[in-house]
PDB file of C-alpha atoms in Angstrom:
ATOM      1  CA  UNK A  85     -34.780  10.214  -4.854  1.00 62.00           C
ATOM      2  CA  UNK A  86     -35.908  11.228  -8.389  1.00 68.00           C
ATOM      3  CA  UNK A  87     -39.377  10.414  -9.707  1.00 75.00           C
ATOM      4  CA  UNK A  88     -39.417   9.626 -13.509  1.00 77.00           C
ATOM      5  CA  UNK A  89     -42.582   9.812 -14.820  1.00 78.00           C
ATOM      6  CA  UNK A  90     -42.853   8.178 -18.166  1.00 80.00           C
ATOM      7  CA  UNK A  91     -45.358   6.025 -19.725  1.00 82.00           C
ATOM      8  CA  UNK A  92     -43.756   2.993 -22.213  1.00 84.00           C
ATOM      9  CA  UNK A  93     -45.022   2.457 -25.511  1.00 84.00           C
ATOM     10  CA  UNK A  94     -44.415   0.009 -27.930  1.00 83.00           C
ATOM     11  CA  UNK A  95     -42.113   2.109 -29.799  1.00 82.00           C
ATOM     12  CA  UNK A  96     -39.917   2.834 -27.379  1.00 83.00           C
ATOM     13  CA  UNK A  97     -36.319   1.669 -27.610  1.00 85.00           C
ATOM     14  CA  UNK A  98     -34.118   1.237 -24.307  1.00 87.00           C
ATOM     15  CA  UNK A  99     -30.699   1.834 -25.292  1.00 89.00           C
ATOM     16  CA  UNK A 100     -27.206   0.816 -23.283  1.00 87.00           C
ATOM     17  CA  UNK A 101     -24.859   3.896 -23.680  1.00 86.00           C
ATOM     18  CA  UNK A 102     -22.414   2.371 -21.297  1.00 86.00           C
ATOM     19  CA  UNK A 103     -21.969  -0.743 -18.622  1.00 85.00           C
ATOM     20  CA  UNK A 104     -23.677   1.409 -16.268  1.00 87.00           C
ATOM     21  CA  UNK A 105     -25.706   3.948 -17.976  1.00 89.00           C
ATOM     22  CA  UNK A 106     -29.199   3.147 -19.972  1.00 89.00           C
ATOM     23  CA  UNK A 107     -31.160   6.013 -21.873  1.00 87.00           C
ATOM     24  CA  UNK A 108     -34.953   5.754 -23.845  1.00 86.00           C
ATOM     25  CA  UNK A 109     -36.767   8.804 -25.511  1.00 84.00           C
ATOM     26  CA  UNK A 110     -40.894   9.471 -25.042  1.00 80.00           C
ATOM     27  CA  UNK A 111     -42.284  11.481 -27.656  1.00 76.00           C
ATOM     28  CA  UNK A 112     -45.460  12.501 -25.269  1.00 75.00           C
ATOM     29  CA  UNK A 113     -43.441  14.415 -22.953  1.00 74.00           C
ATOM     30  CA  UNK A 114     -40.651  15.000 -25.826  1.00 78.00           C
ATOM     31  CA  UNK A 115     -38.115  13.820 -23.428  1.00 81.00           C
ATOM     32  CA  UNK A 116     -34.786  11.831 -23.425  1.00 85.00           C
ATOM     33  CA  UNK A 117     -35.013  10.002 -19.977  1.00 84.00           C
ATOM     34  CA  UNK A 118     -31.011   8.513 -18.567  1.00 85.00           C
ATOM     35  CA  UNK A 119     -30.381   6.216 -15.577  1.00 86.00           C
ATOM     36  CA  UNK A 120     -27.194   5.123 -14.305  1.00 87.00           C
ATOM     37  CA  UNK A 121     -26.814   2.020 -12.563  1.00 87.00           C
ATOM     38  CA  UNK A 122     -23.881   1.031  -9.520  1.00 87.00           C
ATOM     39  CA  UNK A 123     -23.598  -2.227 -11.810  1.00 89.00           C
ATOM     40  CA  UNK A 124     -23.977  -3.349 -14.659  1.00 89.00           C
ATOM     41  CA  UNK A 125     -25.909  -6.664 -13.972  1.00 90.00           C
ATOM     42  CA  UNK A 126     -28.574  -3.905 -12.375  1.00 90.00           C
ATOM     43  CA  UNK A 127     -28.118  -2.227 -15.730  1.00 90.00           C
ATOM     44  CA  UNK A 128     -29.477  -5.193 -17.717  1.00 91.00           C
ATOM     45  CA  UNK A 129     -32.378  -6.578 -15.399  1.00 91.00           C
ATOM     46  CA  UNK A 130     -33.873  -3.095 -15.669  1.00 90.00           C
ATOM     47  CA  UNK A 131     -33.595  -3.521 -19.453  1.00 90.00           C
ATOM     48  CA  UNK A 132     -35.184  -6.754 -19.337  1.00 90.00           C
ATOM     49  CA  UNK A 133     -37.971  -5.482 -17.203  1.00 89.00           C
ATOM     50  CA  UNK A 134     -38.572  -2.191 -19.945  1.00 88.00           C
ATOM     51  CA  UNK A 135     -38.692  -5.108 -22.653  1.00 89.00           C
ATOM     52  CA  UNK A 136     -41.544  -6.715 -20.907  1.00 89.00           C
ATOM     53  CA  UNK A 137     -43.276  -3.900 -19.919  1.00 88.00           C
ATOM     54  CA  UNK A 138     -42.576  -2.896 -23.739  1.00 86.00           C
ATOM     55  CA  UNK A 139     -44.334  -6.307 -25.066  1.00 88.00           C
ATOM     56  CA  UNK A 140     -47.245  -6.133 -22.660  1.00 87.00           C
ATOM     57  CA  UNK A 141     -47.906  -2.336 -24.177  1.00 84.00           C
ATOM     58  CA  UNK A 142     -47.806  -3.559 -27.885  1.00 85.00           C
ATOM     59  CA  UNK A 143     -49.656  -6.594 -27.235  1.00 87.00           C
ATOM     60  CA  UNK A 144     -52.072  -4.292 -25.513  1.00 84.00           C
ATOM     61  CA  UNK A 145     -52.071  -2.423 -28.559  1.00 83.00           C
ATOM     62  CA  UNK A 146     -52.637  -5.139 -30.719  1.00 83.00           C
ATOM     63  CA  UNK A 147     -55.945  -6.350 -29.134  1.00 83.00           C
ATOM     64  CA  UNK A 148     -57.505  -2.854 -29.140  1.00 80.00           C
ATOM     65  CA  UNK A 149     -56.591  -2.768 -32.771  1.00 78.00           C
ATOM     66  CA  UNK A 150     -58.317  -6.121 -33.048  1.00 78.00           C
ATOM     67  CA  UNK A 151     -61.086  -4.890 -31.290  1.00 75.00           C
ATOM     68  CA  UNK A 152     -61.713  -2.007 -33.645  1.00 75.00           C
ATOM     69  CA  UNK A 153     -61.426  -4.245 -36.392  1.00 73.00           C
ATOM     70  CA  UNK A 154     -63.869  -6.632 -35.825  1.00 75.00           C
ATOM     71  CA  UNK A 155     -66.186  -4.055 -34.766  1.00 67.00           C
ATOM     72  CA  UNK A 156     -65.763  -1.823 -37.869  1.00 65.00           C
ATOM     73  CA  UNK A 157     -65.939  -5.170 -39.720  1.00 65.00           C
ATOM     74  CA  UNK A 158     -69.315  -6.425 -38.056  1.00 60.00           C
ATOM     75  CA  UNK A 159     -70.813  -2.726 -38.800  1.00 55.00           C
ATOM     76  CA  UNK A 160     -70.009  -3.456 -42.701  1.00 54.00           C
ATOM     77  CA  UNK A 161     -70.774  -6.485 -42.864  1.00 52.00           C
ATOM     78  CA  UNK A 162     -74.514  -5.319 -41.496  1.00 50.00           C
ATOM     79  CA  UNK A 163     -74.601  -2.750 -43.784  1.00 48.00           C
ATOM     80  CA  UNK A 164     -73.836  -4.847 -46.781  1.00 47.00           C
ATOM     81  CA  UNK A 165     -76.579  -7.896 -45.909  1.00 45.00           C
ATOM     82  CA  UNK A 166     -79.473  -5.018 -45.246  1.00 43.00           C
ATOM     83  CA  UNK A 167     -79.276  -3.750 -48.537  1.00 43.00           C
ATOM     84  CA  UNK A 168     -79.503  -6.840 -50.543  1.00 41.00           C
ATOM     85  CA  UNK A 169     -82.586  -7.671 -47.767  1.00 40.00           C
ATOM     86  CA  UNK A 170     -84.607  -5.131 -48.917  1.00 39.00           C
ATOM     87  CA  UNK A 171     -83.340  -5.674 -52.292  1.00 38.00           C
ATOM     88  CA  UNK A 172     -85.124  -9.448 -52.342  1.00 33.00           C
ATOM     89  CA  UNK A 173     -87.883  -8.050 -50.555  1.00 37.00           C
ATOM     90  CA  UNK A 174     -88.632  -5.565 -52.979  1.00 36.00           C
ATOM     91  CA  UNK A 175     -88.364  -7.699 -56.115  1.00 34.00           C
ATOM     92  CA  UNK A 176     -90.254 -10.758 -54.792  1.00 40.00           C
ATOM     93  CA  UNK A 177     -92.857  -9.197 -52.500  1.00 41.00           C
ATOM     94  CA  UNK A 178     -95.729  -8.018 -53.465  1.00 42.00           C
ATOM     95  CA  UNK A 179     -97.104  -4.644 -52.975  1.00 43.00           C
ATOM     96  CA  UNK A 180     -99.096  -5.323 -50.187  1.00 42.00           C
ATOM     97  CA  UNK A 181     -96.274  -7.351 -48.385  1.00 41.00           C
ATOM     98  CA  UNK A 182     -94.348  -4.017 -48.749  1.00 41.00           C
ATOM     99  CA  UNK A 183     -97.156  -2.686 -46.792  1.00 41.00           C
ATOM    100  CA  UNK A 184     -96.575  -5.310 -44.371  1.00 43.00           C
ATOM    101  CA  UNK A 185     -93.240  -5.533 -44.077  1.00 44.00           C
ATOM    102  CA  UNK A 186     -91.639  -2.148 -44.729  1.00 47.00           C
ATOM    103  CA  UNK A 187     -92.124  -0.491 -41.344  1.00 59.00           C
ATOM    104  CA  UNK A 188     -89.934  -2.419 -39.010  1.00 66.00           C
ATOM    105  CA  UNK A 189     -87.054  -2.902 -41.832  1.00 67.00           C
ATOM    106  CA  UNK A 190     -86.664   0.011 -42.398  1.00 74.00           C
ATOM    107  CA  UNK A 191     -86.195   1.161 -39.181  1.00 77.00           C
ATOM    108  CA  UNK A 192     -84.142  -1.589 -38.116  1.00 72.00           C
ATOM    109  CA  UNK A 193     -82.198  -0.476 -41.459  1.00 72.00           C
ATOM    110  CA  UNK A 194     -81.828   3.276 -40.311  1.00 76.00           C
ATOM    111  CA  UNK A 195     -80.876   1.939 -36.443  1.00 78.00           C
ATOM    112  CA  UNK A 196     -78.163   0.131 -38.174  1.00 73.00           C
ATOM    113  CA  UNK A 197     -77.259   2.825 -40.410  1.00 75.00           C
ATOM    114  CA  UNK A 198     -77.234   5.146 -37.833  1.00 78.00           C
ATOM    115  CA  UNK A 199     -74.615   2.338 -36.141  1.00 75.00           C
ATOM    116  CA  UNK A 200     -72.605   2.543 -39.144  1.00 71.00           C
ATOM    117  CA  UNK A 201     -72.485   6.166 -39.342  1.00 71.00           C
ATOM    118  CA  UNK A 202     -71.323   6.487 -35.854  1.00 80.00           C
ATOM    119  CA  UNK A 203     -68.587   3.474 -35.855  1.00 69.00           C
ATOM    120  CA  UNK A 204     -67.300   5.595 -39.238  1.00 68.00           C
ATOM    121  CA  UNK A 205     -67.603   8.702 -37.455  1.00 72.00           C
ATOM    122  CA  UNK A 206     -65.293   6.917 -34.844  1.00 71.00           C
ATOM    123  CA  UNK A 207     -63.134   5.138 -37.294  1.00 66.00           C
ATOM    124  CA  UNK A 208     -62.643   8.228 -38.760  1.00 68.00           C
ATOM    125  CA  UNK A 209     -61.329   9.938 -35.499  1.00 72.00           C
ATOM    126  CA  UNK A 210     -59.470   7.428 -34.354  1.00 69.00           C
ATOM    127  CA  UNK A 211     -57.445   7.450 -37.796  1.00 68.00           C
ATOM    128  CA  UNK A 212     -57.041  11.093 -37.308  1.00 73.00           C
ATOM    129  CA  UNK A 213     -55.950  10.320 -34.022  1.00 74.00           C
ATOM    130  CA  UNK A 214     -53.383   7.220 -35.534  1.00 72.00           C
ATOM    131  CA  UNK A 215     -52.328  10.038 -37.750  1.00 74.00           C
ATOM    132  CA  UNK A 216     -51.738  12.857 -35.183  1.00 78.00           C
ATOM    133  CA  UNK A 217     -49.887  10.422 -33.013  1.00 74.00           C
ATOM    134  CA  UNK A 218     -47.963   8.751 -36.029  1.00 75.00           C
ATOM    135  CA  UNK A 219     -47.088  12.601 -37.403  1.00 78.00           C
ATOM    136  CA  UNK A 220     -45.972  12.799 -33.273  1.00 78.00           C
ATOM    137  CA  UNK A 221     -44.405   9.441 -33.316  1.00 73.00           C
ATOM    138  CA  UNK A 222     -42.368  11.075 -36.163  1.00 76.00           C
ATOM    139  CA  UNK A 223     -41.606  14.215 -35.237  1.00 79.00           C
ATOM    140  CA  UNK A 224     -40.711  12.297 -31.873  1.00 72.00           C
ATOM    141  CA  UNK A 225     -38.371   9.723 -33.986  1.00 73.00           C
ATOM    142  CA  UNK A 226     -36.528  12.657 -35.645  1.00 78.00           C
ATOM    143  CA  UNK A 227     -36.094  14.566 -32.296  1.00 78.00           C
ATOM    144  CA  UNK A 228     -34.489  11.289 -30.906  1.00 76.00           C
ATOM    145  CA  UNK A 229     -32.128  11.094 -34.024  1.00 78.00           C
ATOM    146  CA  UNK A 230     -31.510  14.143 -33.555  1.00 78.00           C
ATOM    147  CA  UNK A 231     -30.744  13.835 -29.645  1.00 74.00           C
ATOM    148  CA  UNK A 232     -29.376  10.660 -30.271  1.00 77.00           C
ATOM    149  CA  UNK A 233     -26.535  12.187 -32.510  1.00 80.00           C
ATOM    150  CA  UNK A 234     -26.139  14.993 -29.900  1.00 79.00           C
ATOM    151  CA  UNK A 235     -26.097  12.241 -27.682  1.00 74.00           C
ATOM    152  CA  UNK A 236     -23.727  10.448 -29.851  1.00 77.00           C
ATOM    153  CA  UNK A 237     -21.684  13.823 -30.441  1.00 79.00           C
ATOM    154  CA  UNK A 238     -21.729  14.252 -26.885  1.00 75.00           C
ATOM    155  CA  UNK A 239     -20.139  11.147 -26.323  1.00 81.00           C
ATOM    156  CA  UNK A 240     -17.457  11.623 -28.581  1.00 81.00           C
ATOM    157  CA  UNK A 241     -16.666  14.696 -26.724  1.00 81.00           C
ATOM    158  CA  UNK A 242     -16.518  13.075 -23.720  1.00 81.00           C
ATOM    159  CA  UNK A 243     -14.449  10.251 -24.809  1.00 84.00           C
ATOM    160  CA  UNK A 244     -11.997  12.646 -26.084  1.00 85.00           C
ATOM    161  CA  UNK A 245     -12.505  14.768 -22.496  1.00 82.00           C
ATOM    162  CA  UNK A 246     -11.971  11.486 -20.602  1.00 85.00           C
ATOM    163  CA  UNK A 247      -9.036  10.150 -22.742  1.00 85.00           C
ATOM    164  CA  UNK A 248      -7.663  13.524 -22.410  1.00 85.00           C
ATOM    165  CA  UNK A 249      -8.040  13.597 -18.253  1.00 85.00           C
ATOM    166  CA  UNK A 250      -7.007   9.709 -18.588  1.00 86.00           C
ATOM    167  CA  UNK A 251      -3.778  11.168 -20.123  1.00 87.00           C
ATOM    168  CA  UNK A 252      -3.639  14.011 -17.007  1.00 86.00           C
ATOM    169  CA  UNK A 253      -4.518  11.667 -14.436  1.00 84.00           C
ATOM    170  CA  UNK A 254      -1.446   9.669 -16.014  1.00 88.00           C
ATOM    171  CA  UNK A 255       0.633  12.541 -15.871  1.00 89.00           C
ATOM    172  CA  UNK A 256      -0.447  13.459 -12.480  1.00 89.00           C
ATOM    173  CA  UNK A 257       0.396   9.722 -11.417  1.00 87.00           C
ATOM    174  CA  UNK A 258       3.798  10.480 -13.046  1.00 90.00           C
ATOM    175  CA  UNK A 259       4.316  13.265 -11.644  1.00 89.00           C
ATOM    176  CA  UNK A 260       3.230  12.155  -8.064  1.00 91.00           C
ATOM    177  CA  UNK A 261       5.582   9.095  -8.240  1.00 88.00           C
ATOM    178  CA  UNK A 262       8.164  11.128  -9.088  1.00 88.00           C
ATOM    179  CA  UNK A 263       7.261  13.357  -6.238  1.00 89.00           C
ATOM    180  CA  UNK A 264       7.063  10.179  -3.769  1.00 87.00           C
ATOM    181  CA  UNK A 265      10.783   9.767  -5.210  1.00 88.00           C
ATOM    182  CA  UNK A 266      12.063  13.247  -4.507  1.00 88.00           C
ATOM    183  CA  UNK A 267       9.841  12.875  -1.233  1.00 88.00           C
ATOM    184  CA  UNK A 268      11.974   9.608  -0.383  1.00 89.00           C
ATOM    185  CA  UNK A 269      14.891  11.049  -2.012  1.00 88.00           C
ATOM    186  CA  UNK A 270      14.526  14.201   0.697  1.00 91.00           C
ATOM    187  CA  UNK A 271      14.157  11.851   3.512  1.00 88.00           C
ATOM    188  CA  UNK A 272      17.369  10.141   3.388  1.00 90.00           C
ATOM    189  CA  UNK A 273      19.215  13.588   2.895  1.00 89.00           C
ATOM    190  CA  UNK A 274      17.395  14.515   5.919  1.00 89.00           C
ATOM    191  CA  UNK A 275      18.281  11.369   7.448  1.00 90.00           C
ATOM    192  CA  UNK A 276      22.012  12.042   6.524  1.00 90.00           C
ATOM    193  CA  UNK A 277      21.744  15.479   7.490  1.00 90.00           C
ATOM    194  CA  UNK A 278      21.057  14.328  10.738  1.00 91.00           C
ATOM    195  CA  UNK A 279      23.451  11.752  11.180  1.00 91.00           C
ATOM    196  CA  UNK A 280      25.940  14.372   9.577  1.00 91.00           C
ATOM    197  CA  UNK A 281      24.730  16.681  12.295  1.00 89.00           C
ATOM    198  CA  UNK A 282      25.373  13.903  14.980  1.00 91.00           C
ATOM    199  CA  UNK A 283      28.663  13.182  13.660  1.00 90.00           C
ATOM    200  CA  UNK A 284      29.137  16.901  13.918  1.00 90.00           C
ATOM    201  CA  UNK A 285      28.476  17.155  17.408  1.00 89.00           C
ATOM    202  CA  UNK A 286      30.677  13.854  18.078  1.00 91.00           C
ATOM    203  CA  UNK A 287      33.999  15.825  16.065  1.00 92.00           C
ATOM    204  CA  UNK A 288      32.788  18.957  18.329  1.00 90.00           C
ATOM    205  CA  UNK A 289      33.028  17.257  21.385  1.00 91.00           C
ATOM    206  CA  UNK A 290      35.847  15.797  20.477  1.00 90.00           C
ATOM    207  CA  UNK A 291      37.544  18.627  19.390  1.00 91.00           C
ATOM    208  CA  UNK A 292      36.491  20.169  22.815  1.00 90.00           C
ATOM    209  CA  UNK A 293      38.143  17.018  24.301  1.00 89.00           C
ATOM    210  CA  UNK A 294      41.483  17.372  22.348  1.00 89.00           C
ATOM    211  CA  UNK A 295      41.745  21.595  23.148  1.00 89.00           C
ATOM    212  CA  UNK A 296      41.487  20.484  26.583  1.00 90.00           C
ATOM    213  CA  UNK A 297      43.905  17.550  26.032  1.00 88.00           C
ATOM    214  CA  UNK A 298      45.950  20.487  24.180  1.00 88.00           C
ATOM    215  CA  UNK A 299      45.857  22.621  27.090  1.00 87.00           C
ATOM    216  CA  UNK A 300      47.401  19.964  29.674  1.00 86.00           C
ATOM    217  CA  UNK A 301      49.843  19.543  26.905  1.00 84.00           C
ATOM    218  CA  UNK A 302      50.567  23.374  26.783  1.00 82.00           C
ATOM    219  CA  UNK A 303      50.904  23.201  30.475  1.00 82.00           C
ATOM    220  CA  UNK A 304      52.917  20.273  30.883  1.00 77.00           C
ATOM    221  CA  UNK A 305      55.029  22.152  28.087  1.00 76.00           C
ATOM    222  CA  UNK A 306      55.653  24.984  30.500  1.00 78.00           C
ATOM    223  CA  UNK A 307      56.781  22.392  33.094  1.00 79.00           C
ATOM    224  CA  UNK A 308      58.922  20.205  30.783  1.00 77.00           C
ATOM    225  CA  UNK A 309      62.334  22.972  31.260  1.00 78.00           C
ATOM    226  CA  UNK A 310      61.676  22.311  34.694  1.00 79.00           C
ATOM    227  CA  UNK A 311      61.690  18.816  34.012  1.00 77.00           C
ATOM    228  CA  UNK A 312      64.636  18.372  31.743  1.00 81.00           C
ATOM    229  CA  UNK A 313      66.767  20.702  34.430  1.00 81.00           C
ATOM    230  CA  UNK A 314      65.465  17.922  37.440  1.00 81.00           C
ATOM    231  CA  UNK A 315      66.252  15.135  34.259  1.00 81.00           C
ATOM    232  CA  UNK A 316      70.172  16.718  33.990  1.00 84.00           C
ATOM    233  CA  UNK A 317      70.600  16.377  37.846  1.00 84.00           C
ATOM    234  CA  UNK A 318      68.691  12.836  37.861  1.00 83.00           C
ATOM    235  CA  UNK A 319      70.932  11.827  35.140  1.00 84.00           C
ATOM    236  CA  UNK A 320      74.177  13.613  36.925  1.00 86.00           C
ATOM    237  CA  UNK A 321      72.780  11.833  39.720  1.00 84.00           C
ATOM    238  CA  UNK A 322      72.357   8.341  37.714  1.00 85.00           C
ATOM    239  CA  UNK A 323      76.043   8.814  36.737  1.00 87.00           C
ATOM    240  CA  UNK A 324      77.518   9.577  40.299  1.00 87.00           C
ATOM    241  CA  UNK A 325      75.342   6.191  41.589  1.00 85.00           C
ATOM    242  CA  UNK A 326      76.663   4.139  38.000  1.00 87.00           C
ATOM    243  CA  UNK A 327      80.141   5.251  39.446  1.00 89.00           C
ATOM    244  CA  UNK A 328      79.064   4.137  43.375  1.00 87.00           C
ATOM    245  CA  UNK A 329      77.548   1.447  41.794  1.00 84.00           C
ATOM    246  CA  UNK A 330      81.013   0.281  39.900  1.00 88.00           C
ATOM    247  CA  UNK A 331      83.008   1.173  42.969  1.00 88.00           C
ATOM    248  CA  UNK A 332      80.614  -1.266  44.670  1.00 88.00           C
ATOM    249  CA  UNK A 333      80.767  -4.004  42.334  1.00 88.00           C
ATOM    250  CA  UNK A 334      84.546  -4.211  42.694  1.00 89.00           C
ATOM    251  CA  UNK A 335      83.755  -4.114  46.491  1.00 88.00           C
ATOM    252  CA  UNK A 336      81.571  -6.673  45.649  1.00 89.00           C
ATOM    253  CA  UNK A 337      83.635  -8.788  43.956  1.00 89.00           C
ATOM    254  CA  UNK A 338      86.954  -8.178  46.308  1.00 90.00           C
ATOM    255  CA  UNK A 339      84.598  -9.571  48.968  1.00 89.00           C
ATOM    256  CA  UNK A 340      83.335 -12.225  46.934  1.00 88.00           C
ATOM    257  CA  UNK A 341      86.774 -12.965  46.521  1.00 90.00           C
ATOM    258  CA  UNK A 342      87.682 -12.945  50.286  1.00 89.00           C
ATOM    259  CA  UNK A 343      84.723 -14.753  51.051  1.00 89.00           C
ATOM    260  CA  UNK A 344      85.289 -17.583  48.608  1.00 89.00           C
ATOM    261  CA  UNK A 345      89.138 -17.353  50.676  1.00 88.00           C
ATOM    262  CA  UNK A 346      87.680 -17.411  54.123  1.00 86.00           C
ATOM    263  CA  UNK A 347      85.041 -20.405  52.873  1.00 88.00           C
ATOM    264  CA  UNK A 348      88.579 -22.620  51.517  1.00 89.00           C
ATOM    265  CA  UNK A 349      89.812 -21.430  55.201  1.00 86.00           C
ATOM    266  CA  UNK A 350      86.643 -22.565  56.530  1.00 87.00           C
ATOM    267  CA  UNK A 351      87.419 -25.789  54.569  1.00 89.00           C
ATOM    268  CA  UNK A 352      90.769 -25.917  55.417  1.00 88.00           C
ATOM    269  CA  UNK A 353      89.545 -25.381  59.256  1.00 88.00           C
ATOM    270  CA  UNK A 354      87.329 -27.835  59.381  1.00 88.00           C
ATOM    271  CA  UNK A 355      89.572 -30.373  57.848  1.00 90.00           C
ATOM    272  CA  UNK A 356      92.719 -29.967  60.245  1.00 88.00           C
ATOM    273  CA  UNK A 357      89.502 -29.567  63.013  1.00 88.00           C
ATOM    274  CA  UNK A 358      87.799 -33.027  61.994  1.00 88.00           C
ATOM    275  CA  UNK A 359      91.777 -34.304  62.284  1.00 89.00           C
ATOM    276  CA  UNK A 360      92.361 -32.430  65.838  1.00 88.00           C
ATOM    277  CA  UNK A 361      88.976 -34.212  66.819  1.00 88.00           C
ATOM    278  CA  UNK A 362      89.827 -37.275  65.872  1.00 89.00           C
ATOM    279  CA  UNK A 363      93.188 -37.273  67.553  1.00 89.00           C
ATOM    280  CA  UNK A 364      91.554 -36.056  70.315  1.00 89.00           C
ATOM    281  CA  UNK A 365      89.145 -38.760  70.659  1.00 88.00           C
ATOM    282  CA  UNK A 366      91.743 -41.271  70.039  1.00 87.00           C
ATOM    283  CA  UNK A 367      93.560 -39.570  72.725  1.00 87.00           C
ATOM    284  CA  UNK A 368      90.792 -39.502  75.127  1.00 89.00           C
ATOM    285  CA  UNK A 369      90.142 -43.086  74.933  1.00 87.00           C
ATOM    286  CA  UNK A 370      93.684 -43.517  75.432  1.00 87.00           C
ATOM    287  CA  UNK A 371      93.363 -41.600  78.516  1.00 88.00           C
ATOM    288  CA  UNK A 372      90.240 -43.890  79.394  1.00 86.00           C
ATOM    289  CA  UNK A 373      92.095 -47.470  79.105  1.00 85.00           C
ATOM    290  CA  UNK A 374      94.541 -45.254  81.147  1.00 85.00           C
ATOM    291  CA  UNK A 375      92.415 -44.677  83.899  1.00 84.00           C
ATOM    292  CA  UNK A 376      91.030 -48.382  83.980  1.00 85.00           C
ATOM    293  CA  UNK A 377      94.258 -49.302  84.333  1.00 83.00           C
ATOM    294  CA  UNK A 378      94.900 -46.978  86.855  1.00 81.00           C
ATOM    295  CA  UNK A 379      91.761 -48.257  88.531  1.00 82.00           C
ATOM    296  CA  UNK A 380      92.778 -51.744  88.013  1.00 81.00           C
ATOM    297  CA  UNK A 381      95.932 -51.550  90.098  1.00 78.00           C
ATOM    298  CA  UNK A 382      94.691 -50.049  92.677  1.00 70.00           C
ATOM    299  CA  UNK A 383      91.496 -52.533  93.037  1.00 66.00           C
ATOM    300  CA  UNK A 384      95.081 -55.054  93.087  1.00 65.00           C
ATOM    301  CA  UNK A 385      96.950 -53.552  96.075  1.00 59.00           C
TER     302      UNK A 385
END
């Protein structure tokens, strides 16, 4: 915490610089006081407050000038009547009313004189004093115009210092957004890297796979003259069983043939045996009314 020690007269002026920042000048410590303020509604109750306290000092001020007056006026005012008192006296008293009167007036006439002297003496001072403090009040005044145009000045240079880091802090945003972008920009070549890495290692493996698949090859190579000798005997082979196999199907159909011959024998078999049956049967039961004849004559004799 910082203590500012300043007293406020009615000629102080509070001035806003800024929303946030407030500045006044006292010409008794022949400072320029500042305070800045977190907001600006802060900013203006403190103002109000220094415009009080500000009226409360003048009208302060203005009764002790009051005072002065009427005292100063009340000592004149005295110091006229006595005169023209003493004046009447004189003309229309007599000499021995003089004698009578002349001792207490005139000391009541130097006690108020001696007043009078003294409320002059302190009139007197106390313009010196007015004039001390107004020569103060304007060296103070020009000292404030003159801080206030360094102050002013000052400004100016820092509006041009903040406009200028305004424009750097808008080139630094630039620049950092087009960072973020080469940033993001890096990332996905990193991300492709990798997956061009991983499909790296997927065409290595399978590169590994196909050298091996190559190498069966190459070995099945070495066995294929091995093969295509054991293919010319297979197929040597496959002819000599095509010409079996012909042989056979002539075979086949010669007994085809004879079968079909010995089936229309079969036939022909069964046909002149269905006929041999039947004339046996009708022969049998020839032979059967035979015997009952038989049997008949005999049952006779």
């Amino acid at each position: 915490q910082v203590i500012i020690n300043s007293t406020i007269t009615p000629n102080m002026t509070f001035t806003k610089t800024s929303q946030k920042f407030g500045q006044w000048a006292d010409s008794r410590a022949n400072t320029v006081f500042g305070l800045g303020f977190p907001s600006e509604q802060q900013l203006t109750k403190f103002a109000e407050k220094f415009q009080e306290v500000k009226e409360a000092a003048k009208l302060a001020r203005d009764r002790s000038q009051e005072k002065i007056e009427t005292s100063s006026n009340h000592s004149q005012e005295s110091g006229r009547e006595t005169p023209s008192s003493t004046r009447a006296s004189s003309v229309n008293g007599t000499d021995d009313e003089k004698a009578s009167h002349g001792g207490p007036a005139e000391a009541h006439l130097k006690s108020e004189n001696d007043k009078l002297k003294i409320a002059l003496a302190q009139s007197s001072s106390n313009v010196k004093k007015w004039e001390t403090e107004l020569q103060t009040l304007r060296e103070s005044n020009a000292r404030l115009t003159t801080a206030l145009q360094e102050s002013a000045a000052s400004i100016e240079h820092w509006k041009k210092q903040f406009s200028a880091c305004k424009e750097e802090n808008d080139q630094l945003r630039n620049k950092i957004e087009e960072l973020e972008e080469q940033c993001n920009e890096i990332n996905k070549e990193k991300e492709r890297n990798a997956q061009l890495s991983r499909r790296l290692q997927e065409l290595e493996t399978e590169l590994q796979d196909k050298e091996l698949e190559l190498e069966e090859l190459r070995k099945q190579g070495e066995i294929i003259p091995q093969l295509m000798s054991e293919c010319e005997s297979v197929s040597q082979q496959l002819q000599a069983a095509e010409k079996k196999n012909k042989d056979l199907e002539e075979k086949v159909r010669t007994l085809r043939t004879e079968v079909e011959e010995s089936k229309h024998r079969q036939t022909n078999l069964k046909t002149e045996l269905k006929n041999f049956l039947d004339v046996l049967d009708g022969k049998i039961d020839e032979l059967h009314d035979f015997r009952q004849g038989l049997s008949k004559l005999g049952v006779d004799n």
